[in-house]
XYZ file of C-alpha atoms in Angstrom:
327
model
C 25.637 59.300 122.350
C 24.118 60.263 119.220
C 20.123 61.153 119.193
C 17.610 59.199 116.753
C 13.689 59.754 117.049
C 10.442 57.564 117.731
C 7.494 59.622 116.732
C 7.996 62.747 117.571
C 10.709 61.752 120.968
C 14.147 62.005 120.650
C 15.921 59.248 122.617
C 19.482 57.519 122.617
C 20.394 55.378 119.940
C 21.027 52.688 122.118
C 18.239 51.517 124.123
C 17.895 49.473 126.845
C 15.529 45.720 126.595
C 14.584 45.088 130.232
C 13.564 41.783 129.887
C 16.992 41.048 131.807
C 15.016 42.231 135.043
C 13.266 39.294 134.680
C 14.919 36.174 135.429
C 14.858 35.046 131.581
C 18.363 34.908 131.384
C 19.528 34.121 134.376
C 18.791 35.437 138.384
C 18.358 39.604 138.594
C 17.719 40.793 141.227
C 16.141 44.628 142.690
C 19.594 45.950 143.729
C 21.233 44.535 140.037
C 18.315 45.967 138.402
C 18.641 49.151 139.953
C 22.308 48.936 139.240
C 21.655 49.033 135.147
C 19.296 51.999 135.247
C 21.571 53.894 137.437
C 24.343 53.296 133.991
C 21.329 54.283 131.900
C 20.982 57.448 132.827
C 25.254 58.439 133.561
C 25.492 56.823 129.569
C 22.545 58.438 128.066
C 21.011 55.485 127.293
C 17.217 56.491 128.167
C 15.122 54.419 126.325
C 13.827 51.629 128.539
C 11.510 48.508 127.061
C 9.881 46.209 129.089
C 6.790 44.407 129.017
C 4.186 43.481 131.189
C 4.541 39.600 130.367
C 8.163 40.242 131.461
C 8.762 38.699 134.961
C 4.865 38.425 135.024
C 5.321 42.179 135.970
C 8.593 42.091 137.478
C 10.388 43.867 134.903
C 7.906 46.576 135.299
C 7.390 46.659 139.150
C 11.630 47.603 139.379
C 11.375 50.343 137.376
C 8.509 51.505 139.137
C 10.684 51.072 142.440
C 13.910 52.564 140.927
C 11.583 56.200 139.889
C 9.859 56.192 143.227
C 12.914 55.833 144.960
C 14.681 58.605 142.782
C 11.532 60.920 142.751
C 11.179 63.693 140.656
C 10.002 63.386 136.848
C 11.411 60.199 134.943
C 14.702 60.862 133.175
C 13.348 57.711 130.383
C 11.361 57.486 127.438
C 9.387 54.404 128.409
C 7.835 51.814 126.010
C 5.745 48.377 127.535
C 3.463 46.057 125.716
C 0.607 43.928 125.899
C -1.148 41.321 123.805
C 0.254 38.014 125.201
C -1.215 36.617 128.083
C -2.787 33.063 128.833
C -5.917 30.603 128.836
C -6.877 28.898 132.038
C -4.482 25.665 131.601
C -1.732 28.100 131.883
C -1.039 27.632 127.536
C 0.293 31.376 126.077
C -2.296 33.347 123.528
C -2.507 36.600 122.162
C -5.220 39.167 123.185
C -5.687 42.071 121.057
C -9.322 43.173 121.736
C -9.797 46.773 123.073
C -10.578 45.667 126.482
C -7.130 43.537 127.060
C -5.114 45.963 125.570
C -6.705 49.063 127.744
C -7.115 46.745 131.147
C -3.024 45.454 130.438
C -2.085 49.283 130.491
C -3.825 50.614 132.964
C -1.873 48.043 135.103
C 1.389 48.338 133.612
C 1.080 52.540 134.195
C 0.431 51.083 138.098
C 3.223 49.080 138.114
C 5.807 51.917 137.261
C 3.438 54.667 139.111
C 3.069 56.233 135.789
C 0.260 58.815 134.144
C 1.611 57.451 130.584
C 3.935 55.730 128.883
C 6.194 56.890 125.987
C 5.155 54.133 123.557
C 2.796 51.347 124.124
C 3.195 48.152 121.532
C 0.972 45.705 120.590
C 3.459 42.595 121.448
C 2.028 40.007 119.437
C -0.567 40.197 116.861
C -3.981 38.043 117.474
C -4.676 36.844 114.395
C -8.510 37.159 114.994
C -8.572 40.618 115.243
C -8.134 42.824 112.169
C -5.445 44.660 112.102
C -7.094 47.795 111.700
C -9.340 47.661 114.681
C -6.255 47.512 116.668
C -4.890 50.450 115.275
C -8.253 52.110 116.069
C -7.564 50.941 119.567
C -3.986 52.187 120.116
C -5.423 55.234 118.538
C -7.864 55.404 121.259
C -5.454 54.859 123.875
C -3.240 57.988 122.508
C -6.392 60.071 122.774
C -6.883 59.270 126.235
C -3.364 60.434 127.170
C -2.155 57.335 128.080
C 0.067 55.937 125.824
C 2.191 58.858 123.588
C 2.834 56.829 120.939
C 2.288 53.663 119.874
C 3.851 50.113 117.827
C 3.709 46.626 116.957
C 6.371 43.921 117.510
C 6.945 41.536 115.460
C 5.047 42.015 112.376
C 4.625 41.893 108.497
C 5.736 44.663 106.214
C 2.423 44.333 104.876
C 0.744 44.662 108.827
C 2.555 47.834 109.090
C 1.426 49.638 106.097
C -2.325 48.260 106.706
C -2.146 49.828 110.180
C -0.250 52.950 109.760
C -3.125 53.774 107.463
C -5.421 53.476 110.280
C -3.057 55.153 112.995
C 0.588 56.832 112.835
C 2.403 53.795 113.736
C 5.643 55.308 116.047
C 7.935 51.981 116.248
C 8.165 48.385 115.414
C 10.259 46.139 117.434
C 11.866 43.259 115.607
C 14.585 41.121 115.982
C 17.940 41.994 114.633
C 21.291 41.810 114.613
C 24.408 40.559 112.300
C 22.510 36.564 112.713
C 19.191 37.752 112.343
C 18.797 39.551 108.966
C 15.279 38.910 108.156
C 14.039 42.624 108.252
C 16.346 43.403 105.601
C 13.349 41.691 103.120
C 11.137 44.554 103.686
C 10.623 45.394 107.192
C 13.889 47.820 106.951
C 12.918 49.499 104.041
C 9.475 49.744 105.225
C 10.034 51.234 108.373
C 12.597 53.790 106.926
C 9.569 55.109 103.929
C 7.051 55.876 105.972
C 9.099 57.145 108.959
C 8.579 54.088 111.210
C 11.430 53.723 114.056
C 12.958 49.767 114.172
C 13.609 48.698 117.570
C 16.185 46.251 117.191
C 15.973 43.861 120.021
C 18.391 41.045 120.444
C 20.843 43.250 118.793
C 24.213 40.249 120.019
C 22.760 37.498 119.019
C 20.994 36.525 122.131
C 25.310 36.892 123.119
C 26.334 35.203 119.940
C 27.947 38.605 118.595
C 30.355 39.308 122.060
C 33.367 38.619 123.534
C 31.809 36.568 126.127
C 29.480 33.973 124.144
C 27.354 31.485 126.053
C 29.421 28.203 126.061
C 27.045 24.427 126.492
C 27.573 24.736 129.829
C 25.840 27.824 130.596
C 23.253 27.358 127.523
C 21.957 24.675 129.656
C 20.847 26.936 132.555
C 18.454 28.940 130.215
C 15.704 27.426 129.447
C 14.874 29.643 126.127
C 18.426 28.975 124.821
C 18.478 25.253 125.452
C 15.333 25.262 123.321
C 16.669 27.214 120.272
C 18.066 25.506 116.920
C 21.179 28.023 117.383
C 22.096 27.315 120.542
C 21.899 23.477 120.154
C 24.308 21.195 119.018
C 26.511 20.943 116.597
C 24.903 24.323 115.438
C 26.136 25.883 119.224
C 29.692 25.143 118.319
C 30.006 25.770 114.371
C 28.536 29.427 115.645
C 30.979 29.980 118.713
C 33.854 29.217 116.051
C 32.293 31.487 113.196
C 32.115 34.220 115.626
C 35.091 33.782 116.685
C 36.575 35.479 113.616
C 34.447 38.559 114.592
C 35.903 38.860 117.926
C 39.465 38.713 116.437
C 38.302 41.849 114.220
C 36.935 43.338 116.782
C 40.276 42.692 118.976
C 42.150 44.351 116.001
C 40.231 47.669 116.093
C 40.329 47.683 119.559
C 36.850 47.518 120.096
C 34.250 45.294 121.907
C 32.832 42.517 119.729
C 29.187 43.772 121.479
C 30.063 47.638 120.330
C 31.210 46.935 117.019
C 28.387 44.155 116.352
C 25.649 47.374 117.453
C 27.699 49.775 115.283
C 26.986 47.721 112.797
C 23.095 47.909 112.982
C 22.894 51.495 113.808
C 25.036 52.041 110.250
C 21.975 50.438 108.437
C 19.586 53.129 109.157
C 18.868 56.418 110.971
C 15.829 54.594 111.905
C 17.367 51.425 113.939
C 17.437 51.408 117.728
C 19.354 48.639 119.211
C 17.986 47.859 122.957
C 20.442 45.470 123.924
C 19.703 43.961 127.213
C 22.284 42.478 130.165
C 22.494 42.185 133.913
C 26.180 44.046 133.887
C 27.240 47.634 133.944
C 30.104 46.695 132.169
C 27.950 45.495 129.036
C 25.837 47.914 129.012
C 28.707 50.690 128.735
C 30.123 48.267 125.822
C 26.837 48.442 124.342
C 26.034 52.527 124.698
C 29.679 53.524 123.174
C 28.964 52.156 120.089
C 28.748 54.409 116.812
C 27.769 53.462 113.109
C 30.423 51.773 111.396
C 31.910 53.667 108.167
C 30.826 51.607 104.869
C 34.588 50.227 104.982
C 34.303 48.859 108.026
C 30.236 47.186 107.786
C 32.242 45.488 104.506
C 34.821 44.157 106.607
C 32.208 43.322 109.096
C 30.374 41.107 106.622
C 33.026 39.370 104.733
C 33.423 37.497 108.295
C 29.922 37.103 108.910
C 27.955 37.436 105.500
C 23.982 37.293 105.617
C 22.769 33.764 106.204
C 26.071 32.912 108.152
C 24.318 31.190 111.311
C 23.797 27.464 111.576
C 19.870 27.055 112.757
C 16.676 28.903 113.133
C 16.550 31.715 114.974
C 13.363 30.324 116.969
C 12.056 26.356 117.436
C 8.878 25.618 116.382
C 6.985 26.461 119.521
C 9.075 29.941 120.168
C 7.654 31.001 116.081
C 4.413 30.827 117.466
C 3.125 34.539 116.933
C 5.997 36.659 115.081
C 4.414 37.187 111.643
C 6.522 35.280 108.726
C 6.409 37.194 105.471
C 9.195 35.470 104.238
């Protein structure tokens, strides 16, 4: 696999998102969990995301089973979050104060019996809190030796370059993919000037951009996708048969519709990390083989599936709550 950097780390350009070990997208259990980090480290893939809102902690208490049960140093470069949490009638804010943000660490560096993660993010923004105090605080929590390196997700262009100012900002994690082309109005070029890596999450389409597409059937399992404009009829099946043209290409080259859909971002920038996440071995090693695409082949790419392509938002009204819009 070919190397790309966050901060000063050097890490697989395809990640791993580990919000699969949650039950977000269906049952996962320890043993299927501990399945996908055992193809992490035989593919190379050894960046790991979670979060601790992930599972309510779940996705953070199985990797912190998997490395004690391995022992030795962790193979992964390691990146969690914190910001979200919620008020006492169980409704989802964002916390950005000093004392969340340091209290939410400490316990996600207990969950995977860690002295420090890799990169710690800032998962949501609180819109009460400037900015640049938080950067003061992530830049606090690098000074204590606790997090290496630290990031936002899901914010403005303009966010970025007001805290990087403050505090080196390592990584922003954004949604991207061939249906999601939003960061291309800034957040790309952004990123890329002031050496800011773009951890591309969702990077199929929430399964959009693979071979093996969510039909209405299974759509109505997931709670998140049963909610979302895309995955909601008549939008659900004008995508399934846009895509399908992708998958024929991708048949053609003899290639995964998943591989060539991450080859695709990882040709837009040295910058972009994909962190795909699934519950399968056999994904993931779709996922990790992929390579940038040659100019050619991103142009045939996006004659079948040119910018603005999908039918419906990416999120409903209640699932934009906190992702900045800048826009």
């Amino acid at each position: 696999m070919i190397r790309r950097k966050i901060a000063g780390a050097e890490v697989g350009a395809v990640g791993y998102g580990a919000m699969s070990f949650s039950d977000f997208y269906g049952p996962a259990s320890e043993e299927s969990s501990f399945a996908i980090l055992d193809s992490c480290l035989d593919l190379g893939v050894d960046h790991i995301d979670t979060s601790n809102v992930y599972g309510m902690g779940r996705s953070e208490e199985r990797i912190g089973a998997w490395l004690k049960r391995r022992g030795g140093a962790c193979p992964f470069h390691i990146a969690t979050k914190g910001g979200i949490t919620r008020d006492a009638a169980g409704n989802r804010r964002f916390d950005n104060s000093h004392a969340h943000l340091t209290e939410e660490l400490e316990k996600s560096l207990k969950r995977m019996g860690l002295e420090a993660v890799d990169l710690y993010y800032v998962h949501r923004r609180d819109p009460e809190v400037p900015i640049e105090e938080v950067a003061e605080t992530l830049a606090a929590l690098e000074k204590s030796g606790k997090a290496k390196a630290t990031g936002y997700s899901e914010i403005a262009p303009a966010s970025l370059r007001r805290a990087h100012a403050v505090n080196l900002v390592a990584a922003v994690q954004s949604e991207y993919s061939l249906s999601t082309r939003q960061p291309e109005l800034g957040l790309l070029q952004t990123c890329a000037e002031l050496g800011v890596a773009l951890v591309a999450f969702s990077p199929v389409g929430r399964g959009l951009l693979t071979d093996r597409p969510h039909g209405a059937e299974a759509v109505a399992k997931i709670d998140f996708l049963k909610g979302n404009p895309r995955f909601q009829e008549p939008n659900l099946s004008t995508n399934l048969a846009l895509t399908d043209r992708f998958r024929t290409l991708a048949a053609q080259w003899g290639r995964p519709a998943a591989s060539l859909a991450i080859g695709w971002l990882l040709a837009q920038g040295e910058h972009v990390i994909p962190i795909p996440g699934t519950r399968s071995p056999a994904h993931l090693r779709e996922a990790a083989e992929a390579l940038p695409l040659t100019p050619e082949e991103v142009a045939a790419v996006e004659a079948i599936l040119p910018v603005g392509w999908a039918h419906g938002d990416r999120y409903n009204a209640a699932q934009w709550v906190g992702p900045e819009r800048f826009c």
